[in-house]
């Protein structure tokens, strides 16, 4: 499907540029206390991106308020990292989607392609099937998708909703941008029914 794209350095550079833009917007807004935001990036060691993953992937962009007594941490949304998951967001989507549909790819093949073991892949499937549909993010965001995406076919249905033009890189960018609000603190929390 898209395994070639997700192994190309140019794709990962494209997503890094999007992350830089998201970080820039966040930094310009500053801290809610009125303080300025300084760089305080998190070290990361993401997996699944292949051998040509750019060096910029060793950091998740993040900031810290410069005011004494505040020092609040502000982490912008990301199109690269899916919360605290070790694997890159695009990989977590694609591999789980490739296990769906009428002719699912074999686990062994996907393990080899994306350097993820059987248990990890099973966890991602559970994440999309059981956890993701219950998040506050999804309950609001799904209404913006036309046609409505059925929970039962997540995340394949998301790929089908976004990967529709002749520019898969751009489409992936749109999909990951759509999902980016859930990559910030609390973004994957399950909504508690009151
Ligand atoms: Zn502050």
mmCIF file of C-alpha atoms and ligand atoms in Angstrom:
data_model
loop_
_atom_site.group_PDB
_atom_site.id
_atom_site.type_symbol
_atom_site.label_atom_id
_atom_site.label_comp_id
_atom_site.label_asym_id
_atom_site.label_seq_id
_atom_site.Cartn_x
_atom_site.Cartn_y
_atom_site.Cartn_z
ATOM 1 C CA UNK A 1 0.000 0.000 0.000
ATOM 2 C CA UNK A 2 2.166 2.879 1.232
ATOM 3 C CA UNK A 3 5.097 1.072 2.726
ATOM 4 C CA UNK A 4 7.498 2.595 0.200
ATOM 5 C CA UNK A 5 6.503 6.131 1.115
ATOM 6 C CA UNK A 6 6.977 5.434 4.808
ATOM 7 C CA UNK A 7 10.528 4.348 4.184
ATOM 8 C CA UNK A 8 11.630 7.449 2.307
ATOM 9 C CA UNK A 9 13.649 10.187 3.953
ATOM 10 C CA UNK A 10 11.818 12.845 1.916
ATOM 11 C CA UNK A 11 8.483 11.816 3.451
ATOM 12 C CA UNK A 12 9.904 12.083 6.958
ATOM 13 C CA UNK A 13 11.455 15.460 6.137
ATOM 14 C CA UNK A 14 8.077 16.657 4.851
ATOM 15 C CA UNK A 15 6.447 15.695 8.171
ATOM 16 C CA UNK A 16 9.224 17.352 10.142
ATOM 17 C CA UNK A 17 8.555 20.610 8.286
ATOM 18 C CA UNK A 18 4.888 20.344 9.287
ATOM 19 C CA UNK A 19 5.923 19.794 12.898
ATOM 20 C CA UNK A 20 8.169 22.852 12.730
ATOM 21 C CA UNK A 21 5.197 24.939 11.554
ATOM 22 C CA UNK A 22 2.971 23.590 14.341
ATOM 23 C CA UNK A 23 5.707 24.351 16.861
ATOM 24 C CA UNK A 24 6.166 27.852 15.492
ATOM 25 C CA UNK A 25 2.456 28.653 15.926
ATOM 26 C CA UNK A 26 2.557 27.294 19.461
ATOM 27 C CA UNK A 27 5.662 29.283 20.345
ATOM 28 C CA UNK A 28 4.240 32.529 18.985
ATOM 29 C CA UNK A 29 1.202 32.143 21.218
ATOM 30 C CA UNK A 30 3.514 31.985 24.218
ATOM 31 C CA UNK A 31 2.636 30.733 27.652
ATOM 32 C CA UNK A 32 -0.799 31.367 29.158
ATOM 33 C CA UNK A 33 0.978 33.350 31.929
ATOM 34 C CA UNK A 34 2.336 35.773 29.342
ATOM 35 C CA UNK A 35 5.861 34.350 29.477
ATOM 36 C CA UNK A 36 8.015 33.452 26.508
ATOM 37 C CA UNK A 37 8.569 29.881 25.431
ATOM 38 C CA UNK A 38 12.074 28.494 25.218
ATOM 39 C CA UNK A 39 13.119 25.310 23.448
ATOM 40 C CA UNK A 40 13.108 22.263 25.692
ATOM 41 C CA UNK A 41 12.815 19.407 23.215
ATOM 42 C CA UNK A 42 12.314 15.849 24.373
ATOM 43 C CA UNK A 43 14.812 13.236 23.289
ATOM 44 C CA UNK A 44 13.128 10.469 21.286
ATOM 45 C CA UNK A 45 14.244 7.276 19.675
ATOM 46 C CA UNK A 46 11.364 6.447 17.353
ATOM 47 C CA UNK A 47 11.039 3.125 15.529
ATOM 48 C CA UNK A 48 9.493 1.921 12.298
ATOM 49 C CA UNK A 49 10.776 4.662 9.988
ATOM 50 C CA UNK A 50 13.456 2.651 8.238
ATOM 51 C CA UNK A 51 17.173 3.291 7.947
ATOM 52 C CA UNK A 52 16.909 6.736 6.379
ATOM 53 C CA UNK A 53 15.008 8.431 9.181
ATOM 54 C CA UNK A 54 16.467 11.955 9.501
ATOM 55 C CA UNK A 55 18.389 12.958 12.595
ATOM 56 C CA UNK A 56 15.642 15.506 13.416
ATOM 57 C CA UNK A 57 13.571 12.529 14.613
ATOM 58 C CA UNK A 58 15.674 12.194 17.735
ATOM 59 C CA UNK A 59 13.659 15.069 19.220
ATOM 60 C CA UNK A 60 10.019 15.822 19.881
ATOM 61 C CA UNK A 61 9.659 19.586 19.666
ATOM 62 C CA UNK A 62 8.599 21.066 22.976
ATOM 63 C CA UNK A 63 8.898 24.302 24.937
ATOM 64 C CA UNK A 64 9.165 25.584 28.452
ATOM 65 C CA UNK A 65 7.970 28.923 29.853
ATOM 66 C CA UNK A 66 10.839 31.232 30.834
ATOM 67 C CA UNK A 67 9.099 32.844 33.814
ATOM 68 C CA UNK A 68 10.206 31.942 37.303
ATOM 69 C CA UNK A 69 7.317 30.465 39.214
ATOM 70 C CA UNK A 70 5.670 29.201 36.031
ATOM 71 C CA UNK A 71 8.129 27.187 33.917
ATOM 72 C CA UNK A 72 5.171 25.475 32.329
ATOM 73 C CA UNK A 73 5.898 22.825 29.712
ATOM 74 C CA UNK A 74 4.112 23.354 26.401
ATOM 75 C CA UNK A 75 4.285 20.620 23.770
ATOM 76 C CA UNK A 76 2.749 21.398 20.397
ATOM 77 C CA UNK A 77 0.739 18.823 18.433
ATOM 78 C CA UNK A 78 2.796 16.622 16.148
ATOM 79 C CA UNK A 79 2.294 14.843 12.839
ATOM 80 C CA UNK A 80 5.258 12.584 13.630
ATOM 81 C CA UNK A 81 4.824 11.257 17.147
ATOM 82 C CA UNK A 82 1.634 9.684 18.429
ATOM 83 C CA UNK A 83 1.714 10.665 22.077
ATOM 84 C CA UNK A 84 4.181 8.488 23.921
ATOM 85 C CA UNK A 85 4.098 5.635 21.473
ATOM 86 C CA UNK A 86 7.607 4.546 20.487
ATOM 87 C CA UNK A 87 6.694 3.957 16.864
ATOM 88 C CA UNK A 88 6.061 6.805 14.470
ATOM 89 C CA UNK A 89 2.404 7.770 14.143
ATOM 90 C CA UNK A 90 2.202 6.988 10.429
ATOM 91 C CA UNK A 91 3.532 3.483 11.101
ATOM 92 C CA UNK A 92 0.989 2.835 13.869
ATOM 93 C CA UNK A 93 -1.767 3.797 11.424
ATOM 94 C CA UNK A 94 -0.474 2.023 8.338
ATOM 95 C CA UNK A 95 0.435 -1.314 9.900
ATOM 96 C CA UNK A 96 -2.911 -1.619 11.692
ATOM 97 C CA UNK A 97 -4.721 -0.670 8.459
ATOM 98 C CA UNK A 98 -2.775 -3.274 6.505
ATOM 99 C CA UNK A 99 -4.146 -5.925 8.880
ATOM 100 C CA UNK A 100 -7.666 -4.971 7.813
ATOM 101 C CA UNK A 101 -9.668 -5.248 4.622
ATOM 102 C CA UNK A 102 -10.544 -8.290 2.549
ATOM 103 C CA UNK A 103 -6.912 -9.354 2.100
ATOM 104 C CA UNK A 104 -5.019 -8.426 5.255
ATOM 105 C CA UNK A 105 -1.244 -8.489 5.118
ATOM 106 C CA UNK A 106 0.390 -11.187 7.157
ATOM 107 C CA UNK A 107 1.792 -10.254 10.540
ATOM 108 C CA UNK A 108 5.123 -11.841 9.712
ATOM 109 C CA UNK A 109 5.512 -9.675 6.622
ATOM 110 C CA UNK A 110 4.588 -6.474 8.491
ATOM 111 C CA UNK A 111 6.913 -7.344 11.368
ATOM 112 C CA UNK A 112 9.770 -7.551 8.951
ATOM 113 C CA UNK A 113 8.889 -4.385 7.069
ATOM 114 C CA UNK A 114 8.386 -2.162 10.100
ATOM 115 C CA UNK A 115 10.515 -3.789 12.756
ATOM 116 C CA UNK A 116 7.551 -4.396 15.072
ATOM 117 C CA UNK A 117 6.849 -7.695 16.796
ATOM 118 C CA UNK A 118 3.554 -9.585 16.811
ATOM 119 C CA UNK A 119 2.523 -8.309 20.249
ATOM 120 C CA UNK A 120 3.154 -4.696 19.290
ATOM 121 C CA UNK A 121 1.058 -4.995 16.150
ATOM 122 C CA UNK A 122 -1.748 -6.642 18.130
ATOM 123 C CA UNK A 123 -1.605 -3.736 20.607
ATOM 124 C CA UNK A 124 -1.999 -1.217 17.800
ATOM 125 C CA UNK A 125 -5.055 -3.072 16.490
ATOM 126 C CA UNK A 126 -6.578 -2.982 19.967
ATOM 127 C CA UNK A 127 -5.705 0.696 20.248
ATOM 128 C CA UNK A 128 -7.594 1.605 17.050
ATOM 129 C CA UNK A 129 -10.501 -0.727 17.711
ATOM 130 C CA UNK A 130 -11.086 -0.136 21.409
ATOM 131 C CA UNK A 131 -9.204 2.856 22.772
ATOM 132 C CA UNK A 132 -9.233 5.435 19.985
ATOM 133 C CA UNK A 133 -13.038 5.423 19.388
ATOM 134 C CA UNK A 134 -13.564 6.286 23.067
ATOM 135 C CA UNK A 135 -11.331 9.333 23.144
ATOM 136 C CA UNK A 136 -12.847 12.767 23.474
ATOM 137 C CA UNK A 137 -10.861 13.734 20.368
ATOM 138 C CA UNK A 138 -12.556 11.162 18.167
ATOM 139 C CA UNK A 139 -16.047 11.863 19.453
ATOM 140 C CA UNK A 140 -15.741 15.425 18.227
ATOM 141 C CA UNK A 141 -13.475 14.953 15.212
ATOM 142 C CA UNK A 142 -15.424 12.168 13.540
ATOM 143 C CA UNK A 143 -18.241 14.607 12.800
ATOM 144 C CA UNK A 144 -15.889 16.515 10.511
ATOM 145 C CA UNK A 145 -15.373 13.508 8.252
ATOM 146 C CA UNK A 146 -17.556 12.979 5.231
ATOM 147 C CA UNK A 147 -18.618 10.257 4.714
ATOM 148 C CA UNK A 148 -18.827 9.175 8.334
ATOM 149 C CA UNK A 149 -16.094 6.758 9.247
ATOM 150 C CA UNK A 150 -17.259 3.525 10.822
ATOM 151 C CA UNK A 151 -15.483 2.610 14.041
ATOM 152 C CA UNK A 152 -15.475 -1.007 13.000
ATOM 153 C CA UNK A 153 -13.004 -0.368 10.195
ATOM 154 C CA UNK A 154 -10.543 1.910 11.987
ATOM 155 C CA UNK A 155 -7.891 2.848 11.024
ATOM 156 C CA UNK A 156 -8.352 1.620 7.446
ATOM 157 C CA UNK A 157 -11.400 3.863 7.059
ATOM 158 C CA UNK A 158 -9.269 6.880 8.013
ATOM 159 C CA UNK A 159 -6.767 6.071 5.294
ATOM 160 C CA UNK A 160 -9.568 5.690 2.792
ATOM 161 C CA UNK A 161 -11.074 9.004 3.859
ATOM 162 C CA UNK A 162 -7.822 10.922 3.393
ATOM 163 C CA UNK A 163 -5.774 9.104 0.762
ATOM 164 C CA UNK A 164 -7.808 10.095 -2.216
ATOM 165 C CA UNK A 165 -5.695 12.406 -4.364
ATOM 166 C CA UNK A 166 -2.712 11.605 -6.555
ATOM 167 C CA UNK A 167 -0.325 12.991 -3.970
ATOM 168 C CA UNK A 168 -0.041 10.396 -1.186
ATOM 169 C CA UNK A 169 2.518 12.459 0.703
ATOM 170 C CA UNK A 170 0.191 15.446 0.893
ATOM 171 C CA UNK A 171 -2.732 13.164 1.845
ATOM 172 C CA UNK A 172 -0.731 11.574 4.644
ATOM 173 C CA UNK A 173 0.119 15.069 5.835
ATOM 174 C CA UNK A 174 -3.591 15.934 5.964
ATOM 175 C CA UNK A 175 -4.460 12.745 7.830
ATOM 176 C CA UNK A 176 -1.689 13.178 10.392
ATOM 177 C CA UNK A 177 -2.606 16.835 10.817
ATOM 178 C CA UNK A 178 -6.231 15.825 11.422
ATOM 179 C CA UNK A 179 -5.052 13.425 14.139
ATOM 180 C CA UNK A 180 -2.472 15.811 15.614
ATOM 181 C CA UNK A 181 -4.700 17.218 18.420
ATOM 182 C CA UNK A 182 -4.596 13.806 20.067
ATOM 183 C CA UNK A 183 -0.793 13.898 20.252
ATOM 184 C CA UNK A 184 -0.679 16.534 22.986
ATOM 185 C CA UNK A 185 -0.993 15.931 26.724
ATOM 186 C CA UNK A 186 -4.363 14.414 27.542
ATOM 187 C CA UNK A 187 -5.196 13.990 23.854
ATOM 188 C CA UNK A 188 -5.623 10.231 24.169
ATOM 189 C CA UNK A 189 -7.575 10.302 27.360
ATOM 190 C CA UNK A 190 -10.848 8.465 27.351
ATOM 191 C CA UNK A 191 -13.860 10.650 27.849
ATOM 192 C CA UNK A 192 -15.581 9.932 31.142
ATOM 193 C CA UNK A 193 -19.313 9.773 30.849
ATOM 194 C CA UNK A 194 -21.082 11.954 33.381
HETATM 195 ZN ZN1 LIG B 1 4.328 30.622 31.881
#
